[in-house]
PDB file of C-alpha atoms in Angstrom:
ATOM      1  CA  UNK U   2     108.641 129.790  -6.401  1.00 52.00           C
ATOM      2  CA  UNK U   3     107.852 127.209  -8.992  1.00 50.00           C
ATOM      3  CA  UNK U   4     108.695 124.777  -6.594  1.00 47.00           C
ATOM      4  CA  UNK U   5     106.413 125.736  -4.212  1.00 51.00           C
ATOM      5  CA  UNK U   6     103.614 126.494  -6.214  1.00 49.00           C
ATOM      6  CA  UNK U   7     103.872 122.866  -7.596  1.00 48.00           C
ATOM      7  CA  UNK U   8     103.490 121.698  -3.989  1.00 53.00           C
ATOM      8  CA  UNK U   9     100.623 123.697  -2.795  1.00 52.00           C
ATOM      9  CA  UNK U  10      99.092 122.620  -6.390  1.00 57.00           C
ATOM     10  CA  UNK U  11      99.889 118.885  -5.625  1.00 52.00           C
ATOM     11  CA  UNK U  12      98.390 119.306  -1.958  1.00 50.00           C
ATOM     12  CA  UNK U  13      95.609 121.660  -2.882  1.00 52.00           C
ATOM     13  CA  UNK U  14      94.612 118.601  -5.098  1.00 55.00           C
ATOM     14  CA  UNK U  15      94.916 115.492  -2.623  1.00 53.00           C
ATOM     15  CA  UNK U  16      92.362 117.818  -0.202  1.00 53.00           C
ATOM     16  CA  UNK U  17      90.103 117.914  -3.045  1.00 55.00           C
ATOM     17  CA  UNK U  18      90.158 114.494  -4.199  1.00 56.00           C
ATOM     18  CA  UNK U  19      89.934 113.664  -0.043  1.00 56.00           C
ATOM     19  CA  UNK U  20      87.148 115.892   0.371  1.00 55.00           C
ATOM     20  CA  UNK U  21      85.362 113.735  -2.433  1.00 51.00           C
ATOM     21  CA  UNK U  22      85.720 110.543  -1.135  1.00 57.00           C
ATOM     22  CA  UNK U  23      85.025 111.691   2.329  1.00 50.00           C
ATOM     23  CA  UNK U  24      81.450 113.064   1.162  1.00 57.00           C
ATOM     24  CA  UNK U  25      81.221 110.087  -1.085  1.00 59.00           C
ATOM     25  CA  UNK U  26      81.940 107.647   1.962  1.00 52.00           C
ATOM     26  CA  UNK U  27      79.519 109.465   4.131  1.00 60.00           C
ATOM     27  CA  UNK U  28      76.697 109.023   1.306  1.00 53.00           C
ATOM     28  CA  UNK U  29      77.212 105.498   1.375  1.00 62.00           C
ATOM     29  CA  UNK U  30      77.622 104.940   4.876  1.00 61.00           C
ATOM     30  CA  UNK U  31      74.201 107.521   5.332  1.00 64.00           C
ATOM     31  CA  UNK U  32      72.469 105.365   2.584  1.00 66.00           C
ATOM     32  CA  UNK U  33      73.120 101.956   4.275  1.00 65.00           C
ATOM     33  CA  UNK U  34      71.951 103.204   7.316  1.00 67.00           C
ATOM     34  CA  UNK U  35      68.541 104.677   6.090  1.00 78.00           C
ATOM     35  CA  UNK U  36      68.753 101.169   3.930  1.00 79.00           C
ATOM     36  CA  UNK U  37      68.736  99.053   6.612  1.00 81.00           C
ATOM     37  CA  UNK U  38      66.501 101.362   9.358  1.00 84.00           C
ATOM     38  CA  UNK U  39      64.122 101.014   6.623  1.00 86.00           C
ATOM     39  CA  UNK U  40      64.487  96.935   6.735  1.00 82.00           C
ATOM     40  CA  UNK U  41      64.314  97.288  10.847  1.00 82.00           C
ATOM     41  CA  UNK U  42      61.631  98.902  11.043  1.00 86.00           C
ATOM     42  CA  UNK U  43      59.359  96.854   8.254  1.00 83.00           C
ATOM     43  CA  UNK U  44      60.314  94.025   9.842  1.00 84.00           C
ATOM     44  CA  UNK U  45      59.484  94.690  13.459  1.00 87.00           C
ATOM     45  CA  UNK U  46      56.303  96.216  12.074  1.00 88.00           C
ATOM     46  CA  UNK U  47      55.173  93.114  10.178  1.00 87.00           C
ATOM     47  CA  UNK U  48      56.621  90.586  12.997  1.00 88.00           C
ATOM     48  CA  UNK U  49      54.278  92.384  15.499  1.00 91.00           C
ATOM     49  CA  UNK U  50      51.514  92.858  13.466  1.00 91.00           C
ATOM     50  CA  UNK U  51      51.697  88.807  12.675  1.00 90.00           C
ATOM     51  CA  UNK U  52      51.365  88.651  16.222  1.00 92.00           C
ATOM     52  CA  UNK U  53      48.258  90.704  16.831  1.00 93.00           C
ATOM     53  CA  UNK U  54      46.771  89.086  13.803  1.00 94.00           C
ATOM     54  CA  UNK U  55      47.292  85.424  14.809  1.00 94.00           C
ATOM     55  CA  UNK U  56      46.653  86.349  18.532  1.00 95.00           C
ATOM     56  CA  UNK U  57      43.187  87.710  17.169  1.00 95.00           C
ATOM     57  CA  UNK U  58      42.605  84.666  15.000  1.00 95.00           C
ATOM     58  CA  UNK U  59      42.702  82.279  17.983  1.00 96.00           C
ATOM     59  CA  UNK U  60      41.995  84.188  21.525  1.00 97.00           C
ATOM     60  CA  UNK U  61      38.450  86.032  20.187  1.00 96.00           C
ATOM     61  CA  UNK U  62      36.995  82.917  18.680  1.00 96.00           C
ATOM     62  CA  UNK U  63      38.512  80.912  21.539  1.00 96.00           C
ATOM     63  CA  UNK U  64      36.645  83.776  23.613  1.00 94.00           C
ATOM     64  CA  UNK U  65      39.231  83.487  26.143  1.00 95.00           C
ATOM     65  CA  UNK U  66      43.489  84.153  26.552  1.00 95.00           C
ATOM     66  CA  UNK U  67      43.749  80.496  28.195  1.00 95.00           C
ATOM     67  CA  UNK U  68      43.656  78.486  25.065  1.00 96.00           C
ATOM     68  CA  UNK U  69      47.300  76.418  26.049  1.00 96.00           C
ATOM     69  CA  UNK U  70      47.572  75.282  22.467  1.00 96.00           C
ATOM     70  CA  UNK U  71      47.043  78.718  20.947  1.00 96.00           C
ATOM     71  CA  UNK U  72      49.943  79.833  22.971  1.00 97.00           C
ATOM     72  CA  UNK U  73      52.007  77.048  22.081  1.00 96.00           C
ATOM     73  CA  UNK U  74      51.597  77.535  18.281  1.00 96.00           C
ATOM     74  CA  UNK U  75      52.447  81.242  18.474  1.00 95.00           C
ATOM     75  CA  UNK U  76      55.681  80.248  20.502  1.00 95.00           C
ATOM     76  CA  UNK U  77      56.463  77.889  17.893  1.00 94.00           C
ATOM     77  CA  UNK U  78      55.725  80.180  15.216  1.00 92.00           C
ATOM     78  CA  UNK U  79      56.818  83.663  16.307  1.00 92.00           C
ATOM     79  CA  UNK U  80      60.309  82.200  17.904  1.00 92.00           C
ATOM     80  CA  UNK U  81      62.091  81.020  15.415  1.00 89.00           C
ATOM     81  CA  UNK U  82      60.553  83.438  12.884  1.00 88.00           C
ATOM     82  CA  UNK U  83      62.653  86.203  15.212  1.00 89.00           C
ATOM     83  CA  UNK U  84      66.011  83.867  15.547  1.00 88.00           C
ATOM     84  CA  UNK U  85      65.603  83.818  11.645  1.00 84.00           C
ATOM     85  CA  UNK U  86      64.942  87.151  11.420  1.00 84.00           C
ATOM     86  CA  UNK U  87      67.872  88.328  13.718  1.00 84.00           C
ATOM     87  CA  UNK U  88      70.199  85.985  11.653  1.00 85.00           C
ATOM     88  CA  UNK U  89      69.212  87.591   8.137  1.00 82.00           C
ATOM     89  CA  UNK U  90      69.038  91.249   9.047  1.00 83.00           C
ATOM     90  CA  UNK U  91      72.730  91.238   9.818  1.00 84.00           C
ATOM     91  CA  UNK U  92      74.269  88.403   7.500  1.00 83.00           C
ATOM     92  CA  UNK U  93      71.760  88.669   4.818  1.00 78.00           C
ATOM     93  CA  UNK U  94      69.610  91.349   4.570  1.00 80.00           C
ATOM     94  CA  UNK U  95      69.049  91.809   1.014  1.00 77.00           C
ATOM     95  CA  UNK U  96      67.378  88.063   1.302  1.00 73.00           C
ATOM     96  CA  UNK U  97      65.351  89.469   4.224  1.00 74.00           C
ATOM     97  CA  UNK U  98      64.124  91.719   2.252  1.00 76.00           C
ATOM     98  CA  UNK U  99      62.994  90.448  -0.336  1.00 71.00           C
ATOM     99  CA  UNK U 100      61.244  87.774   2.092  1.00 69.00           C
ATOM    100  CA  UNK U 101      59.445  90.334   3.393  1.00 72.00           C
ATOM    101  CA  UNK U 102      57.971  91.565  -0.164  1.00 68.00           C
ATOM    102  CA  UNK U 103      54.467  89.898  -0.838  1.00 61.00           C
ATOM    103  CA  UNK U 104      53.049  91.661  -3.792  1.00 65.00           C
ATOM    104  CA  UNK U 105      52.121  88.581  -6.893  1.00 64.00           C
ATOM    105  CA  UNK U 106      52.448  90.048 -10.135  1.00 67.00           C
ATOM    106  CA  UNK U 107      51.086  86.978 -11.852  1.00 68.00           C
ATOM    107  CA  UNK U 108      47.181  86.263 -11.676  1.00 71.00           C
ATOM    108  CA  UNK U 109      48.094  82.348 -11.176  1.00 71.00           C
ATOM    109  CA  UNK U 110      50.038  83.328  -7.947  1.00 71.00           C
ATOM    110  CA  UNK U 111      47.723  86.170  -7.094  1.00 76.00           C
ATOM    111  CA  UNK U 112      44.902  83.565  -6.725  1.00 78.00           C
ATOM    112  CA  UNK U 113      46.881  81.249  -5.141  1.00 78.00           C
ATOM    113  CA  UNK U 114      48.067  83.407  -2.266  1.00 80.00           C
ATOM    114  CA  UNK U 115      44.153  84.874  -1.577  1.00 84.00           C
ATOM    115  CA  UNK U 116      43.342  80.956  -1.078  1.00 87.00           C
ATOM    116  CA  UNK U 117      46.100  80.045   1.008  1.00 86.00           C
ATOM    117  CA  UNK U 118      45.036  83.344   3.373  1.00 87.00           C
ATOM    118  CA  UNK U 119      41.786  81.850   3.552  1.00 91.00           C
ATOM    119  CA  UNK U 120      42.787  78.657   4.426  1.00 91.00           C
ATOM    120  CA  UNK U 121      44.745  79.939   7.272  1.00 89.00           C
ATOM    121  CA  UNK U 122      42.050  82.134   8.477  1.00 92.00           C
ATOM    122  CA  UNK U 123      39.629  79.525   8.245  1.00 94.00           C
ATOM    123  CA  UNK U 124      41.674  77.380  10.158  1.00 95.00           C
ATOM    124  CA  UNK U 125      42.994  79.001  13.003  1.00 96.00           C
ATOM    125  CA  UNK U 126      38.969  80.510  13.512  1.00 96.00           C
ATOM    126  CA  UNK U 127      37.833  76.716  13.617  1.00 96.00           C
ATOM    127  CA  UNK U 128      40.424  75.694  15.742  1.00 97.00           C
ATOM    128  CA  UNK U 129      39.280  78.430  18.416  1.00 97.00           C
ATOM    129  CA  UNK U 130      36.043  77.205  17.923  1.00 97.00           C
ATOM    130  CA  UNK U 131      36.589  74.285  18.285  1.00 97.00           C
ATOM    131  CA  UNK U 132      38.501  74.658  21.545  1.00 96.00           C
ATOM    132  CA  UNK U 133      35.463  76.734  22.972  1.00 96.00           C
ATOM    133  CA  UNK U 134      33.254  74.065  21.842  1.00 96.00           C
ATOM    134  CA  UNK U 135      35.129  71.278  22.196  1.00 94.00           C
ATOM    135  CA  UNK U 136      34.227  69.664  19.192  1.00 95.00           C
ATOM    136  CA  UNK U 137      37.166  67.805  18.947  1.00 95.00           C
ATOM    137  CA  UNK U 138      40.060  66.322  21.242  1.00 92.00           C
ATOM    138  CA  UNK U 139      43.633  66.032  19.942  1.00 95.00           C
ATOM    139  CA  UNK U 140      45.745  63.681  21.880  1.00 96.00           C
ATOM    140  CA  UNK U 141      48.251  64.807  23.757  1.00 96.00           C
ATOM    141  CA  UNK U 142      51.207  62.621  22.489  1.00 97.00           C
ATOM    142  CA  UNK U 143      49.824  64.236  18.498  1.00 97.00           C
ATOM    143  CA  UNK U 144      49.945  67.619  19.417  1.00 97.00           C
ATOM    144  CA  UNK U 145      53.650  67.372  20.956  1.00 96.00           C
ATOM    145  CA  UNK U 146      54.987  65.213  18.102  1.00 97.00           C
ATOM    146  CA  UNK U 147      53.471  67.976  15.587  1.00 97.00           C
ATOM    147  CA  UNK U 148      55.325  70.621  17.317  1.00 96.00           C
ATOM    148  CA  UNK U 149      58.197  68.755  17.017  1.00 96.00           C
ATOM    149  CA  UNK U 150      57.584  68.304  13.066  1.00 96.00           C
ATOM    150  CA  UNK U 151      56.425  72.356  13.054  1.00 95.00           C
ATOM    151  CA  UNK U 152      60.169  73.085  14.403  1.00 94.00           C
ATOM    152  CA  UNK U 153      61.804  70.213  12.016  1.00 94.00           C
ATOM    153  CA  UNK U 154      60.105  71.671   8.977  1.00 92.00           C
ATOM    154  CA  UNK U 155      61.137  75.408  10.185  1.00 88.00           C
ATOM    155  CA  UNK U 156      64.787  74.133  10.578  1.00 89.00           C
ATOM    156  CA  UNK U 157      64.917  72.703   7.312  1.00 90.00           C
ATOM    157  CA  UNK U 158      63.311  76.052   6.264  1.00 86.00           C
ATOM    158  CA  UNK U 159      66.031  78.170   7.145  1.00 84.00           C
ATOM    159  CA  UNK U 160      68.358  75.712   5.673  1.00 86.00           C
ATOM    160  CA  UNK U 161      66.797  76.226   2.946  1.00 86.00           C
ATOM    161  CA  UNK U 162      66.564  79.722   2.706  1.00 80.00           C
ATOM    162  CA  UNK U 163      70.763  79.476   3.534  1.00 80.00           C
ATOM    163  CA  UNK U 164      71.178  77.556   0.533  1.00 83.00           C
ATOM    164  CA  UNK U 165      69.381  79.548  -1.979  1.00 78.00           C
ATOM    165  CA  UNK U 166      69.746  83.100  -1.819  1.00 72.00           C
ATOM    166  CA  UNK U 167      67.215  84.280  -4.553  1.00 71.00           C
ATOM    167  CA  UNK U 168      64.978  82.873  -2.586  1.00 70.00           C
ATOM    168  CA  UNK U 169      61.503  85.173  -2.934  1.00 66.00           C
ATOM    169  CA  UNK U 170      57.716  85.182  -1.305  1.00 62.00           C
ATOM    170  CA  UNK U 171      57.243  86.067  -5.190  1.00 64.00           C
ATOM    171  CA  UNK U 172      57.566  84.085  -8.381  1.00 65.00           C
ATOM    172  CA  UNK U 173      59.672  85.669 -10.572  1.00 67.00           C
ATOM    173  CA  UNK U 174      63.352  85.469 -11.836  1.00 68.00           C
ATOM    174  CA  UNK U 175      65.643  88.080 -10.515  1.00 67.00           C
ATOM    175  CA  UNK U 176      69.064  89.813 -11.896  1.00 69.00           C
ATOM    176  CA  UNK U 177      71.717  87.446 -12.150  1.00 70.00           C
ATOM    177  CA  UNK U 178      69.827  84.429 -11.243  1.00 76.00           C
ATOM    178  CA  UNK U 179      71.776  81.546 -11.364  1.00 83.00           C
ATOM    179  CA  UNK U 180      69.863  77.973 -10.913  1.00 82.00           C
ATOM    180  CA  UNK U 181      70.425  76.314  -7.342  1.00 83.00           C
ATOM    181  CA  UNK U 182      71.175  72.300  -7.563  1.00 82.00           C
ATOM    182  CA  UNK U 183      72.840  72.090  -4.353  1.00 84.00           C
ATOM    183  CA  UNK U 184      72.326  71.015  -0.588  1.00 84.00           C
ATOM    184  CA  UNK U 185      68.369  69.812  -0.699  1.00 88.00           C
ATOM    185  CA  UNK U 186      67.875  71.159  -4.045  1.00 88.00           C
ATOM    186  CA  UNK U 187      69.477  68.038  -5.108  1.00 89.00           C
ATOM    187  CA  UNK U 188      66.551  65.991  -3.984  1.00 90.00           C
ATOM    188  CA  UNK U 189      63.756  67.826  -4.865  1.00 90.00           C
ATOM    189  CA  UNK U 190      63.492  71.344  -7.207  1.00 88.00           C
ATOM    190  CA  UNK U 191      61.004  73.089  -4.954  1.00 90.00           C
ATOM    191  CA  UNK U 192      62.494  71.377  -1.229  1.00 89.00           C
ATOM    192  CA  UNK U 193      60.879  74.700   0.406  1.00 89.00           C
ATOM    193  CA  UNK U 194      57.136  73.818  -0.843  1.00 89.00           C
ATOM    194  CA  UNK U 195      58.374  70.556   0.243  1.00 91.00           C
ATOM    195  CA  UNK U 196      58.945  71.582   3.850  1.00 92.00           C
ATOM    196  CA  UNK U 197      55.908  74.653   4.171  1.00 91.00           C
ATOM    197  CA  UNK U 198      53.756  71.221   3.709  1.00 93.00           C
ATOM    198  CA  UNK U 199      54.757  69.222   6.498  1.00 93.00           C
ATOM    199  CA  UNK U 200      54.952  72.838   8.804  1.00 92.00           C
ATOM    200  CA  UNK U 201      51.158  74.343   7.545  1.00 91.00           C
ATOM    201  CA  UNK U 202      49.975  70.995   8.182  1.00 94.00           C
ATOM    202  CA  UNK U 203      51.370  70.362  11.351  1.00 96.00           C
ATOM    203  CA  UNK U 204      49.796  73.476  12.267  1.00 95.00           C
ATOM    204  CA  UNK U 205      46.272  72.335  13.116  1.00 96.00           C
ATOM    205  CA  UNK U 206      47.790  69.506  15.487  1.00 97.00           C
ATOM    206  CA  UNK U 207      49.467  72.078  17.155  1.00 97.00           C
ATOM    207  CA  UNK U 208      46.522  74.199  17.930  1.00 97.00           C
ATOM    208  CA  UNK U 209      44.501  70.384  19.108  1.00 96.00           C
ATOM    209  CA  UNK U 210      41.697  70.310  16.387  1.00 97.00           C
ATOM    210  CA  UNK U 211      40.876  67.638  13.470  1.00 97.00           C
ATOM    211  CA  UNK U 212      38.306  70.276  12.400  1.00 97.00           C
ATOM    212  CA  UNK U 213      40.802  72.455  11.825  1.00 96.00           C
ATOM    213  CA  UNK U 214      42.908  70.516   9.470  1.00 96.00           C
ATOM    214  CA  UNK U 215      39.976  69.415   6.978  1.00 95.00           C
ATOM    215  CA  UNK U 216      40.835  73.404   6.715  1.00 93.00           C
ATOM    216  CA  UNK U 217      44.880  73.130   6.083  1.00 93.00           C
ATOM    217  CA  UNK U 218      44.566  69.781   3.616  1.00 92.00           C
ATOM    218  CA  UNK U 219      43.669  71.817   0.221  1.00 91.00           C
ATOM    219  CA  UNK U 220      47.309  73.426   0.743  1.00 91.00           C
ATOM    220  CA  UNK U 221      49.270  70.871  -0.950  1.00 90.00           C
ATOM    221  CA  UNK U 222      47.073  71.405  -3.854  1.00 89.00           C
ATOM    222  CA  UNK U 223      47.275  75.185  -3.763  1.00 88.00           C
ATOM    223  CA  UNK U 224      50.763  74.341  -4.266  1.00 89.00           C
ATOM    224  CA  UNK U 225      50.779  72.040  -6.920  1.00 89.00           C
ATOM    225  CA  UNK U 226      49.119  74.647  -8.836  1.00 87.00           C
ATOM    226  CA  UNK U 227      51.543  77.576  -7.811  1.00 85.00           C
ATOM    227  CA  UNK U 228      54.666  74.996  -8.606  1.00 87.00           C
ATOM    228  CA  UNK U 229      53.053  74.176 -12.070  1.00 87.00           C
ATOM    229  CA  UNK U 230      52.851  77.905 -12.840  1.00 84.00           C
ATOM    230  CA  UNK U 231      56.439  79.199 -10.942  1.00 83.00           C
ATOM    231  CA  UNK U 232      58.325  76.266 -13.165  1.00 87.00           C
ATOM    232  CA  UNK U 233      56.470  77.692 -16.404  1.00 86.00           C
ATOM    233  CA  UNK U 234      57.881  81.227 -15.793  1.00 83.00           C
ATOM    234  CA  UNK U 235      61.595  79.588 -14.557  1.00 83.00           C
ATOM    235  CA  UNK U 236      61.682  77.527 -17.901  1.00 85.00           C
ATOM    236  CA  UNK U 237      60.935  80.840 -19.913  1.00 83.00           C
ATOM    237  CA  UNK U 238      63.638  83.166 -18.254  1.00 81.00           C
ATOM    238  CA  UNK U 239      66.231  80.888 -16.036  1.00 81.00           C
ATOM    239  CA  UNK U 240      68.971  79.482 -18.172  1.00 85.00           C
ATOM    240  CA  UNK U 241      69.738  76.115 -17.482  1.00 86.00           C
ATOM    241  CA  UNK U 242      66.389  75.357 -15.493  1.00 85.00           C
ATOM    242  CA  UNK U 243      65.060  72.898 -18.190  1.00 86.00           C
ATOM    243  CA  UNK U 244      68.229  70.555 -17.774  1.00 88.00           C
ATOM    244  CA  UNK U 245      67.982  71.333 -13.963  1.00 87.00           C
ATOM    245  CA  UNK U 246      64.320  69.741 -14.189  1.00 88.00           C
ATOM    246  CA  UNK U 247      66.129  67.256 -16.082  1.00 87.00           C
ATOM    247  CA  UNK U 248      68.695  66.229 -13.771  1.00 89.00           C
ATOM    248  CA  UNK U 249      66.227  66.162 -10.767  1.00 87.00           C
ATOM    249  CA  UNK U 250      62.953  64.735 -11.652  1.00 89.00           C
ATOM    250  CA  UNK U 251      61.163  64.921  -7.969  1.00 90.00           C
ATOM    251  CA  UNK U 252      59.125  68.295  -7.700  1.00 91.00           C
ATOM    252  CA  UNK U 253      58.257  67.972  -3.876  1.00 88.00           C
ATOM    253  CA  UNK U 254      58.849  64.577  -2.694  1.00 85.00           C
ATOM    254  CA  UNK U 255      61.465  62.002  -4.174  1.00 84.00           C
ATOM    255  CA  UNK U 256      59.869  59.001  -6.046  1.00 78.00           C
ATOM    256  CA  UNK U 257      56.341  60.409  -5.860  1.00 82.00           C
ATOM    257  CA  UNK U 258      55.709  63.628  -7.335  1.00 80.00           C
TER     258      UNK U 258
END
């Protein structure tokens, strides 16, 4: 009798502790999935809406849906933006996410990002108008060797983005963070300001207008200022950034700044 109380005891137990983990594994199996439905469905939600908005940036101005170069651009754009996408929802989505988080909590960035949105509105408006107007004319051979740097510096984006995984559309420093001094961060400390140079000013080639990139050429000095400011925090709460700035002395591009 002892015996078999001892057994039923023993078994009575492993269906408890069973029962546990199965409720436990379907919490975390539940909570991934609402995790990541979540992610699916703010990024398809901000991917279209990027379309609508750029689509409405160039077509109304343009005043017309035959505008070759505003289609061109948005191919360029919204293509590899969804590759990207694809590739970082399922290998890494915590990096999507955070990619996908815009809100400045510093006044220096917060001032920063309202000017770069007006640059790019500005610019893709003038660039409509000036395709309805035709103030301007944009060789051909320019606008197809742009596109080629616009897909080069979106490349070198995502290569960047797979060598740095605390990689943020913010400025701050995050749990953990370890400084990155490998791959292009060798080079340069900030190779993805680097690269969003060459791309945002590639842009206005793209879409066949020199009016339009008068627009697009304060960016590099919106991000001078938003470099000076994100190294200022990094130095304060990043171990080992100071000797990283050490160690590489480029910012954006090697033996100039």
């Amino acid at each position: 009798h002892a015996v078999m109380c001892g057994c039923f005891s023993a078994f009575h137990d492993i269906i408890i502790q069973y029962g546990v983990n199965l409720n436990e594994y379907i919490y975390d199996k539940g909570r991934v999935f609402m995790e990541k439905s979540k992610l699916l469905l703010n990024t398809l939600v901000k991917f279209f809406a990027g379309i609508i908005l750029v689509g409405a940036l160039l077509f109304l101005p343009a005043g017309t849906i035959n505008y070759f170069n505003g289609w061109l651009f948005i191919a360029l754009l919204f293509v590899p933006m969804m590759i990207l996408g694809i590739v970082l929802f399922f290998k890494a989505p915590d990096l999507l996410a955070k990619r996908l988080s815009s809100k400045e909590k510093e006044k220096t960035q917060q001032g920063v990002v309202k000017f770069s949105a007006l640059i790019f509105l500005l610019g893709f408006v003038i660039a409509a108008l000036d395709f309805r107007f035709g103030w301007s004319k944009v060789p051909l051979w320019v606008v197809s060797v742009a596109s080629v740097i616009l897909l080069i510096s979106y490349g070198l984006y995502a290569e960047v983005m797979r060598e740095n995984a605390y990689l943020s559309r913010t400025v701050e420093v995050q749990e953990n963070q370890k400084v990155v001094d490998t791959g292009m961060y060798k080079i340069v400390r900030h190779p993805m300001y680097a690269v969003t140079i060459w791309l945002f000013l590639s842009i206005p080639l793209v879409l066949g207008s020199w009016w339009a990139l008068l627009c697009f050429v304060p960016y590099p000095i919106l991000i001078a200022v938003r470099i000076k400011n994100e190294e200022k925090i990094l130095e304060e709460g990043l171990p080992g950034y100071t000797e990283y700035k050490q160690k590489v002395r480029w910012k954006i591009l090697p033996f100039v700044w």
